[in-house]
PDB file of C-alpha atoms in Angstrom:
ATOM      1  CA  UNK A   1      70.245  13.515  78.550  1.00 76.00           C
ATOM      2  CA  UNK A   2      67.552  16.185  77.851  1.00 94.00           C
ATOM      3  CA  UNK A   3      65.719  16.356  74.674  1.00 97.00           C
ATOM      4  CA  UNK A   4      66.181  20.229  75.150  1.00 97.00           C
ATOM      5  CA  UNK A   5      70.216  19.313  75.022  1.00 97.00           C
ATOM      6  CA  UNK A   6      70.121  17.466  71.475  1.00 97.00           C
ATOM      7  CA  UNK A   7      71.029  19.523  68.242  1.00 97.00           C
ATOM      8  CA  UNK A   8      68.911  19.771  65.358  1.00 98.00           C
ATOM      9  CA  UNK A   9      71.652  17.196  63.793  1.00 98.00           C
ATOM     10  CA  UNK A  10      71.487  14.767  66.633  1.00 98.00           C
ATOM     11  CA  UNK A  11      66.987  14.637  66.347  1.00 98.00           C
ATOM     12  CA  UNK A  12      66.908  14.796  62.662  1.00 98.00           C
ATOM     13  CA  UNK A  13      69.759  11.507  62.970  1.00 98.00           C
ATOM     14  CA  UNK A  14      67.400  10.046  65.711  1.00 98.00           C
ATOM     15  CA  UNK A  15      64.044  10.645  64.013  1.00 98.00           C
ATOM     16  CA  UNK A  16      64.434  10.411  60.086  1.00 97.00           C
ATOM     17  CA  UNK A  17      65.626   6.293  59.994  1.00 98.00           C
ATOM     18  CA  UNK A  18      62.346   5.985  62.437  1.00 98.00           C
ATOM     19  CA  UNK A  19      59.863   7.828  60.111  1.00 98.00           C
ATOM     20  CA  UNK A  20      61.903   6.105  57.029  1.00 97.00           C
ATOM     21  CA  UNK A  21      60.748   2.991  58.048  1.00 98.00           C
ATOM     22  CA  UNK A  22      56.802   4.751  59.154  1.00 98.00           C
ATOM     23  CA  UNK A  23      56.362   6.259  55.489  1.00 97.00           C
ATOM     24  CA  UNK A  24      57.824   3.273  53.827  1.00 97.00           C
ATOM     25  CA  UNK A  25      55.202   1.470  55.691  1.00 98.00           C
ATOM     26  CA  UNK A  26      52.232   3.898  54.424  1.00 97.00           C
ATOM     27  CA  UNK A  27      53.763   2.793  50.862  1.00 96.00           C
ATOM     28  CA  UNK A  28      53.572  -0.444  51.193  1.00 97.00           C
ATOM     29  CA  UNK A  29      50.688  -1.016  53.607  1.00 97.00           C
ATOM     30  CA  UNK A  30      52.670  -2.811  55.634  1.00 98.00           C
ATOM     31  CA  UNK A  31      51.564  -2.389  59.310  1.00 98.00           C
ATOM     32  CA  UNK A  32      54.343  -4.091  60.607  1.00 98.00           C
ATOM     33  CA  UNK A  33      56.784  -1.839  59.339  1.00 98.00           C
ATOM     34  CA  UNK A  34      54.917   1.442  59.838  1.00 98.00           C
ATOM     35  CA  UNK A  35      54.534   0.866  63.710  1.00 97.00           C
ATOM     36  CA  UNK A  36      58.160  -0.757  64.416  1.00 98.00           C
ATOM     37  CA  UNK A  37      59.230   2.578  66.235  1.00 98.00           C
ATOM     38  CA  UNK A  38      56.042   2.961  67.786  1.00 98.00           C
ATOM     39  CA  UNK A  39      55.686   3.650  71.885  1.00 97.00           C
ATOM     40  CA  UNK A  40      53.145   0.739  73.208  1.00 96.00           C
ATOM     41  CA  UNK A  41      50.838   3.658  73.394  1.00 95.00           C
ATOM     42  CA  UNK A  42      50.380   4.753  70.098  1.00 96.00           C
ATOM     43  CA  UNK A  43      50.495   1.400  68.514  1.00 95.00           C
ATOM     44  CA  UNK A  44      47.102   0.260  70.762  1.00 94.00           C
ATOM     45  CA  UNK A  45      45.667   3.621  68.990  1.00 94.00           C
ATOM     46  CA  UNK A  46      46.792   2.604  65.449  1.00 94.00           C
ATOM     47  CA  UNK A  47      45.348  -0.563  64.878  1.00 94.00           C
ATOM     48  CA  UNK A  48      45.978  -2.513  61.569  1.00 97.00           C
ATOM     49  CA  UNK A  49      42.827  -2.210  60.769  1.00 96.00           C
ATOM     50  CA  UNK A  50      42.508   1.664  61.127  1.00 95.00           C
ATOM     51  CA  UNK A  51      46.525   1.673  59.293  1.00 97.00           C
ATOM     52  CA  UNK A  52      45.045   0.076  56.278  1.00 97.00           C
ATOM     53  CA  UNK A  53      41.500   2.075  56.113  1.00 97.00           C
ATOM     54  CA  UNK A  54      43.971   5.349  56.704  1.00 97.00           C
ATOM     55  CA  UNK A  55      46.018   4.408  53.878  1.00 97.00           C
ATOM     56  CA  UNK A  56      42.865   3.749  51.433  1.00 97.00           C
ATOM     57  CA  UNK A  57      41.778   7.227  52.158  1.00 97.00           C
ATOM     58  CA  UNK A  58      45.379   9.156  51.734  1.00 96.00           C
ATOM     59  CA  UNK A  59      45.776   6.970  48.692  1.00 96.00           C
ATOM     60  CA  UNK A  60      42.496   8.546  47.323  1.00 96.00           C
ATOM     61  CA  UNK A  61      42.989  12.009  48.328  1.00 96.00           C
ATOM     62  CA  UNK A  62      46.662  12.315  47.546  1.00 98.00           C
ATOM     63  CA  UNK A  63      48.198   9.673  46.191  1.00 97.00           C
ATOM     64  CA  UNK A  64      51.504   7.627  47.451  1.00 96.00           C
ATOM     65  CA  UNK A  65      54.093   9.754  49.619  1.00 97.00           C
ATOM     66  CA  UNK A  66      57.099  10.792  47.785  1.00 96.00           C
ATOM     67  CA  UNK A  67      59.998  13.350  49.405  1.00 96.00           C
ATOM     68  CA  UNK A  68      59.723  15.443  52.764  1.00 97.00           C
ATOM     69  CA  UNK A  69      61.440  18.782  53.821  1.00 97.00           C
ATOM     70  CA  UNK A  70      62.051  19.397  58.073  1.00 98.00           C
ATOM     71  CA  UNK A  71      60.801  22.669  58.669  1.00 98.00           C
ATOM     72  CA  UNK A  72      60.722  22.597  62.126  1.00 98.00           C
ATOM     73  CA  UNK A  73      61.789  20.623  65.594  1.00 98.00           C
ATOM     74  CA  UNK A  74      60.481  21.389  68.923  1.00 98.00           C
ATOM     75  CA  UNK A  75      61.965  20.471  72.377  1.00 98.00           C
ATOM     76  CA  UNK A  76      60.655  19.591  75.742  1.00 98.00           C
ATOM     77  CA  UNK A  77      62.965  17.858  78.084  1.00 97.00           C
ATOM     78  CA  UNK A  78      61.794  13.833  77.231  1.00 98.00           C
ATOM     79  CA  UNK A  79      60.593  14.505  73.467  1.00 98.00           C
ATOM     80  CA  UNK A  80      61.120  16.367  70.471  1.00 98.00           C
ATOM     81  CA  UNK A  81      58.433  17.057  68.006  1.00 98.00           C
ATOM     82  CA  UNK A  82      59.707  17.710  63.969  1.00 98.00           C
ATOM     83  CA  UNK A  83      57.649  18.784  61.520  1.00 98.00           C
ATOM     84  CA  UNK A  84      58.053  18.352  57.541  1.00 98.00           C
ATOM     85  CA  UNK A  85      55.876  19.068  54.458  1.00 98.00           C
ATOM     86  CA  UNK A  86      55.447  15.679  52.897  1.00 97.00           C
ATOM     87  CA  UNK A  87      54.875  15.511  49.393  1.00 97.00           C
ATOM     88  CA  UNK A  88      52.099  12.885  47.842  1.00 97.00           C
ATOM     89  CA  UNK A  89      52.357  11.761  44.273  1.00 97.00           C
ATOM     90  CA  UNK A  90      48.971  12.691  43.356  1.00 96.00           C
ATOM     91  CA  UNK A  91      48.459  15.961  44.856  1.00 96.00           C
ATOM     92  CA  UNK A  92      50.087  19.794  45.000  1.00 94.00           C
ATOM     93  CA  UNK A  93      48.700  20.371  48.210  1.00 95.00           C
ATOM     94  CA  UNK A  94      51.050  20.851  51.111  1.00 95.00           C
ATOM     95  CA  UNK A  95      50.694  17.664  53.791  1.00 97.00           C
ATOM     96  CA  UNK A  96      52.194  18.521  57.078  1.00 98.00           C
ATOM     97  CA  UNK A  97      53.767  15.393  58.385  1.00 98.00           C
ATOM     98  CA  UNK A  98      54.647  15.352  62.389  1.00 98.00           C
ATOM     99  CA  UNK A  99      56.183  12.776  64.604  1.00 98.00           C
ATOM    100  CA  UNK A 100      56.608  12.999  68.050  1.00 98.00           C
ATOM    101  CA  UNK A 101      60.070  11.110  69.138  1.00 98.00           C
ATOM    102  CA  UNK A 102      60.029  10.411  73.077  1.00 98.00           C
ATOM    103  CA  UNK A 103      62.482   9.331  75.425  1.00 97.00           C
ATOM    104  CA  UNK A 104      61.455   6.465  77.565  1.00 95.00           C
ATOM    105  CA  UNK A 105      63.507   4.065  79.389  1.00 94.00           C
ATOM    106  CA  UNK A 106      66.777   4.639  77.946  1.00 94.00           C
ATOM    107  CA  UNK A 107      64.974   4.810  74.277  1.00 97.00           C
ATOM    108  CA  UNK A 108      63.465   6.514  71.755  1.00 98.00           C
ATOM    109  CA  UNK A 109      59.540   6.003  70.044  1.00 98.00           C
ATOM    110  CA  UNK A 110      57.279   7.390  67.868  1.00 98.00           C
ATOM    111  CA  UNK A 111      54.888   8.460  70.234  1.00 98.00           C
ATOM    112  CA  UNK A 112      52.503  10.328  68.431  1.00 97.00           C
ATOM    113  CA  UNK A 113      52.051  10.714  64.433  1.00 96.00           C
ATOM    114  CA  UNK A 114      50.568  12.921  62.437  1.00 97.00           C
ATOM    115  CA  UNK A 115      49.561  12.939  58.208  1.00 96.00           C
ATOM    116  CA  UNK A 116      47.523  16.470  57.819  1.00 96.00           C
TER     117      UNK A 116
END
């Protein structure tokens, strides 16, 4: 099946227990949990080492992350890319978070992540 095919229903069902489980990590600075849905490729770019200096900065500048709102999801045939404002306990500033969900080999990954 195409990415292009799915509903907004079907990604947001695919993609929200995945970045769940990423954001829960980020509040717990627990690497193992942040990555689980990770593609091989963006887990050998997000290191524990750069997870844990990454958190120590967001924590600074923004606190912990609290609720997220979808405001968008974009299609290509093996991925879907949604986008949400995250909220941060610490700061009123709007956060864009973005996760790239791909298709590979029958199943889905994060395959790229974003906290802006």
């Amino acid at each position: 099946m195409s990415c292009l095919e799915l509903s907004d229903a079907e990604a947001v069902k695919i993609a929200e227990p995945m970045m769940e489980d990423v954001m829960l990590g980020v509040s717990r600075r627990d690497y193992q949990l942040h990555c689980t849905h990770f593609s091989v490729n963006l887990k050998s770019r997000i290191t524990p080492e750069v997870f844990l200096t990454d958190c120590d900065q967001r924590e600074t500048d923004w606190g912990l992350p609290g609720s997220r709102e979808l405001t968008a999801i974009f299609r290509k045939h093996k991925s879907f890319t949604l986008v949400w404002v995250q909220q941060y306990t610490r700061t009123d500033e709007q956060v864009v978070a973005m996760a790239t969900i791909a298709l590979k080999g029958g199943r889905y990954f994060v395959d790229y992540f974003l906290l802006h």
